[in-house]
mmCIF file of C-alpha atoms in Angstrom:
data_model
loop_
_atom_site.group_PDB
_atom_site.id
_atom_site.type_symbol
_atom_site.label_atom_id
_atom_site.label_comp_id
_atom_site.label_asym_id
_atom_site.label_seq_id
_atom_site.Cartn_x
_atom_site.Cartn_y
_atom_site.Cartn_z
ATOM 1 C CA GLU A 6 0.000 0.000 0.000
ATOM 2 C CA LYS A 7 2.913 2.345 0.639
ATOM 3 C CA ALA A 8 4.103 1.768 -2.924
ATOM 4 C CA TYR A 9 0.592 2.372 -4.216
ATOM 5 C CA THR A 10 0.538 5.686 -2.330
ATOM 6 C CA GLU A 11 3.608 6.701 -4.348
ATOM 7 C CA VAL A 12 1.744 5.803 -7.543
ATOM 8 C CA ILE A 13 -1.171 7.995 -6.450
ATOM 9 C CA GLU A 14 1.290 10.861 -5.985
ATOM 10 C CA LEU A 15 2.371 10.308 -9.617
ATOM 11 C CA ASP A 16 -1.348 10.308 -10.634
ATOM 12 C CA LEU A 17 -0.944 6.912 -12.321
ATOM 13 C CA GLN A 18 -3.518 4.835 -10.402
ATOM 14 C CA THR A 19 -5.372 3.702 -13.544
ATOM 15 C CA ALA A 20 -2.166 2.550 -15.217
ATOM 16 C CA CYS A 21 -1.202 0.739 -12.017
ATOM 17 C CA ARG A 22 -4.554 -1.015 -11.669
ATOM 18 C CA LYS A 23 -4.566 -2.125 -15.305
ATOM 19 C CA LEU A 24 -0.921 -3.229 -15.080
ATOM 20 C CA PHE A 25 -1.500 -5.502 -12.109
ATOM 21 C CA LYS A 26 -4.746 -6.854 -13.580
ATOM 22 C CA ALA A 27 -2.793 -7.785 -16.701
ATOM 23 C CA LEU A 28 -0.065 -9.489 -14.642
ATOM 24 C CA THR A 29 -2.436 -11.684 -12.618
ATOM 25 C CA ASP A 30 -4.783 -14.487 -13.537
ATOM 26 C CA LYS A 31 -7.561 -15.720 -11.277
ATOM 27 C CA ALA A 32 -9.685 -16.891 -14.177
ATOM 28 C CA THR A 33 -7.798 -20.187 -14.499
ATOM 29 C CA ASP A 34 -6.819 -20.583 -10.825
ATOM 30 C CA PRO A 35 -8.922 -18.973 -8.044
ATOM 31 C CA ARG A 36 -5.806 -18.514 -5.884
ATOM 32 C CA GLY A 37 -4.204 -16.476 -8.639
ATOM 33 C CA ILE A 38 -1.201 -17.116 -10.820
ATOM 34 C CA ARG A 39 1.330 -14.824 -12.414
ATOM 35 C CA ARG A 40 1.010 -13.799 -16.038
ATOM 36 C CA PRO A 41 4.394 -12.517 -17.292
ATOM 37 C CA THR A 42 3.944 -10.028 -20.138
ATOM 38 C CA THR A 43 6.263 -7.828 -22.176
ATOM 39 C CA LEU A 44 6.261 -4.101 -21.535
ATOM 40 C CA GLY A 45 5.110 -3.479 -25.111
ATOM 41 C CA ASN A 46 2.115 -5.779 -24.727
ATOM 42 C CA LEU A 47 1.294 -4.283 -21.328
ATOM 43 C CA SER A 48 1.242 -0.858 -22.929
ATOM 44 C CA ALA A 49 -1.272 -2.049 -25.540
ATOM 45 C CA ILE A 50 -3.432 -3.952 -23.030
ATOM 46 C CA THR A 51 -3.548 -1.114 -20.492
ATOM 47 C CA GLU A 52 -3.717 1.669 -23.090
ATOM 48 C CA SER A 53 -0.952 3.414 -21.167
ATOM 49 C CA SER A 54 2.266 4.814 -22.534
ATOM 50 C CA GLN A 55 5.377 2.758 -21.897
ATOM 51 C CA SER A 56 6.879 5.708 -20.033
ATOM 52 C CA ASP A 57 3.916 5.837 -17.625
ATOM 53 C CA LEU A 58 4.084 2.084 -17.087
ATOM 54 C CA ILE A 59 7.820 2.299 -16.423
ATOM 55 C CA LYS A 60 7.153 4.929 -13.741
ATOM 56 C CA VAL A 61 4.687 2.567 -12.058
ATOM 57 C CA ILE A 62 6.951 -0.461 -12.440
ATOM 58 C CA GLU A 63 9.907 1.413 -10.962
ATOM 59 C CA VAL A 64 7.903 2.165 -7.819
ATOM 60 C CA PHE A 65 7.195 -1.536 -7.309
ATOM 61 C CA ARG A 66 10.634 -2.846 -8.223
ATOM 62 C CA LYS A 67 12.772 -0.645 -6.007
ATOM 63 C CA PRO A 68 15.507 -2.773 -4.416
ATOM 64 C CA SER A 69 13.840 -2.382 -1.023
ATOM 65 C CA ARG A 70 10.583 -3.794 -2.450
ATOM 66 C CA SER A 71 11.230 -6.042 -5.462
ATOM 67 C CA PHE A 72 7.512 -6.715 -6.007
ATOM 68 C CA LEU A 73 7.967 -6.694 -9.783
ATOM 69 C CA MET A 74 10.613 -8.273 -11.980
ATOM 70 C CA PRO A 75 13.055 -7.890 -13.604
ATOM 71 C CA PRO A 76 15.236 -6.412 -10.862
ATOM 72 C CA ALA A 77 15.794 -2.651 -10.780
ATOM 73 C CA THR A 78 19.255 -3.136 -12.307
ATOM 74 C CA VAL A 79 17.714 -4.275 -15.621
ATOM 75 C CA SER A 80 16.663 -1.544 -18.048
ATOM 76 C CA LEU A 81 13.121 -1.765 -19.361
ATOM 77 C CA GLU A 82 12.590 -2.078 -23.109
ATOM 78 C CA PRO A 83 9.441 -2.939 -25.104
ATOM 79 C CA ASN A 84 10.398 -6.639 -25.204
ATOM 80 C CA THR A 85 11.325 -6.830 -21.495
ATOM 81 C CA VAL A 86 9.108 -9.315 -19.667
ATOM 82 C CA ILE A 87 7.442 -7.835 -16.585
ATOM 83 C CA ASP A 88 6.288 -10.214 -13.872
ATOM 84 C CA ILE A 89 5.135 -10.260 -10.272
ATOM 85 C CA SER A 90 8.059 -11.444 -8.187
ATOM 86 C CA HIS A 91 6.023 -13.948 -6.179
ATOM 87 C CA GLU A 92 2.447 -15.226 -6.320
ATOM 88 C CA SER A 93 2.051 -14.597 -2.593
ATOM 89 C CA LEU A 94 1.777 -10.881 -3.411
ATOM 90 C CA MET A 95 -1.642 -11.639 -4.915
ATOM 91 C CA ARG A 96 -2.792 -13.105 -1.612
ATOM 92 C CA VAL A 97 -1.291 -10.646 0.875
ATOM 93 C CA TRP A 98 -1.960 -7.360 -0.957
ATOM 94 C CA VAL A 99 -5.715 -6.972 -0.510
ATOM 95 C CA ARG A 100 -6.015 -4.375 -3.277
ATOM 96 C CA LEU A 101 -4.350 -6.690 -5.807
ATOM 97 C CA ASP A 102 -6.520 -9.610 -4.745
ATOM 98 C CA LYS A 103 -9.597 -7.453 -5.372
ATOM 99 C CA TRP A 104 -8.269 -6.300 -8.760
ATOM 100 C CA ALA A 105 -7.480 -9.884 -9.778
ATOM 101 C CA SER A 106 -10.999 -10.996 -8.823
ATOM 102 C CA GLN A 107 -12.504 -8.137 -10.830
ATOM 103 C CA GLU A 108 -10.340 -9.101 -13.792
ATOM 104 C CA ALA A 109 -11.487 -12.732 -13.592
ATOM 105 C CA MET A 110 -15.140 -11.636 -13.584
ATOM 106 C CA SER A 111 -14.482 -9.262 -16.469
ATOM 107 C CA ALA A 112 -12.828 -12.033 -18.486
ATOM 108 C CA GLN A 113 -15.764 -14.340 -17.784
ATOM 109 C CA THR A 114 -18.263 -11.741 -19.034
ATOM 110 C CA TYR A 115 -16.185 -11.108 -22.145
ATOM 111 C CA ARG A 116 -15.831 -14.824 -22.951
ATOM 112 C CA ARG A 117 -19.578 -15.291 -22.594
ATOM 113 C CA LEU A 118 -20.191 -12.289 -24.893
ATOM 114 C CA ALA A 119 -17.701 -13.574 -27.481
ATOM 115 C CA GLU A 120 -19.238 -17.063 -27.394
ATOM 116 C CA THR A 121 -22.745 -15.667 -27.818
ATOM 117 C CA ALA A 122 -21.536 -13.505 -30.715
ATOM 118 C CA THR A 123 -20.121 -16.599 -32.418
ATOM 119 C CA LEU A 124 -23.382 -18.477 -31.875
ATOM 120 C CA TYR A 125 -25.324 -15.498 -33.238
ATOM 121 C CA GLN A 126 -23.218 -15.482 -36.406
ATOM 122 C CA LYS A 127 -24.101 -19.168 -36.860
ATOM 123 C CA GLU A 128 -27.774 -18.344 -36.194
ATOM 124 C CA ASN A 129 -27.730 -20.411 -32.994
ATOM 125 C CA ALA A 130 -28.413 -17.508 -30.608
ATOM 126 C CA GLY A 131 -30.344 -14.275 -30.513
ATOM 127 C CA LEU A 132 -29.251 -10.757 -29.736
ATOM 128 C CA LEU A 133 -28.704 -9.647 -26.152
ATOM 129 C CA ARG A 134 -31.799 -8.154 -24.584
ATOM 130 C CA ASP A 135 -32.905 -6.476 -21.390
ATOM 131 C CA ALA A 136 -30.994 -7.721 -18.322
ATOM 132 C CA ASP A 137 -28.299 -9.560 -20.301
ATOM 133 C CA LEU A 138 -27.660 -6.462 -22.382
ATOM 134 C CA ARG A 139 -27.480 -4.235 -19.289
ATOM 135 C CA VAL A 140 -24.946 -6.566 -17.646
ATOM 136 C CA VAL A 141 -22.673 -6.446 -20.690
ATOM 137 C CA GLN A 142 -23.065 -2.688 -21.055
ATOM 138 C CA GLN A 143 -22.075 -2.213 -17.412
ATOM 139 C CA TRP A 144 -19.111 -4.534 -17.925
ATOM 140 C CA ARG A 145 -17.939 -2.523 -20.932
ATOM 141 C CA LYS A 146 -18.349 0.757 -19.060
ATOM 142 C CA HIS A 147 -16.471 -0.360 -15.935
ATOM 143 C CA SER A 148 -13.861 -2.629 -17.512
ATOM 144 C CA ASP A 149 -13.033 -0.429 -20.496
ATOM 145 C CA PRO A 150 -11.790 -3.406 -22.566
ATOM 146 C CA ASN A 151 -9.831 -3.202 -25.780
ATOM 147 C CA GLU A 152 -8.828 -5.637 -28.507
ATOM 148 C CA PHE A 153 -5.395 -6.413 -27.018
ATOM 149 C CA TRP A 154 -7.003 -7.146 -23.672
ATOM 150 C CA GLY A 155 -9.682 -9.343 -25.268
ATOM 151 C CA LEU A 156 -7.202 -11.444 -27.211
ATOM 152 C CA ARG A 157 -5.771 -12.665 -23.919
ATOM 153 C CA TYR A 158 -9.053 -14.359 -23.114
ATOM 154 C CA LYS A 159 -10.714 -15.277 -26.392
ATOM 155 C CA PRO A 160 -10.290 -14.395 -30.076
ATOM 156 C CA GLY A 161 -13.083 -12.449 -31.737
ATOM 157 C CA TYR A 162 -13.042 -9.216 -29.757
ATOM 158 C CA ASN A 163 -14.177 -7.063 -32.699
ATOM 159 C CA ASP A 164 -16.973 -9.496 -33.558
ATOM 160 C CA ALA A 165 -18.086 -9.492 -29.924
ATOM 161 C CA MET A 166 -18.181 -5.694 -29.823
ATOM 162 C CA ALA A 167 -20.061 -5.561 -33.141
ATOM 163 C CA PHE A 168 -22.573 -8.063 -31.717
ATOM 164 C CA LEU A 169 -22.985 -5.883 -28.627
ATOM 165 C CA GLN A 170 -23.540 -2.818 -30.798
ATOM 166 C CA THR A 171 -26.103 -4.681 -32.921
ATOM 167 C CA SER A 172 -27.875 -5.766 -29.729
ATOM 168 C CA GLU A 173 -27.921 -2.169 -28.458
ATOM 169 C CA LYS A 174 -29.374 -0.881 -31.722
ATOM 170 C CA ALA A 175 -32.079 -3.559 -31.713
ATOM 171 C CA GLN A 176 -32.956 -2.707 -28.110
ATOM 172 C CA GLN A 177 -33.156 0.995 -28.983
ATOM 173 C CA ARG A 178 -35.410 0.271 -31.975
ATOM 174 C CA LYS A 179 -37.649 -1.783 -29.691
ATOM 175 C CA LYS A 180 -37.865 1.104 -27.183
ATOM 176 C CA ASN A 181 -38.606 3.606 -29.937
ATOM 177 C CA LEU A 182 -41.329 1.363 -31.352
ATOM 178 C CA TYR A 183 -42.846 0.929 -27.909
ATOM 179 C CA ARG A 184 -42.824 4.711 -27.341
ATOM 180 C CA GLY A 185 -44.506 5.185 -30.716
ATOM 181 C CA LEU A 186 -47.333 2.895 -29.632
ATOM 182 C CA LEU A 187 -48.035 4.916 -26.490
#
């Protein structure tokens, strides 16, 4: 938490949250496992500049902390692999545990959306409606996913987002028709 306070002082909380979500995986193991990722990929996934991510990483890899790898003596380049130094960090840092759980739920929602989009393309499912549509809209709003993020969990991100947009348009047409009948 002391390190996170330093990140807040740098005004890089969003980059920090997205960085640690990208470096952890509770979707495949509820206890959480590490997910080493290159700095370049982290930049794309988090939609943060590499320089901002480096500032965050440096806070957490100070020699007195060493929460992130590689060690502080290694310079960070786009192809440098960034990793959590030990999986126990995911269990003892309450904030990270919460972030990792949120990420797992977000991944689950995305996978379900992508699967439904695939079924819809094969005419084996309908568009999202009502409660299902609201859940996915809230997910998109709060998770702020992007294609690089989605590819980590399931191919077809653009198709899934197009399916969501088609579902939203159909729902809006339905509302407009209903209003016209009143």
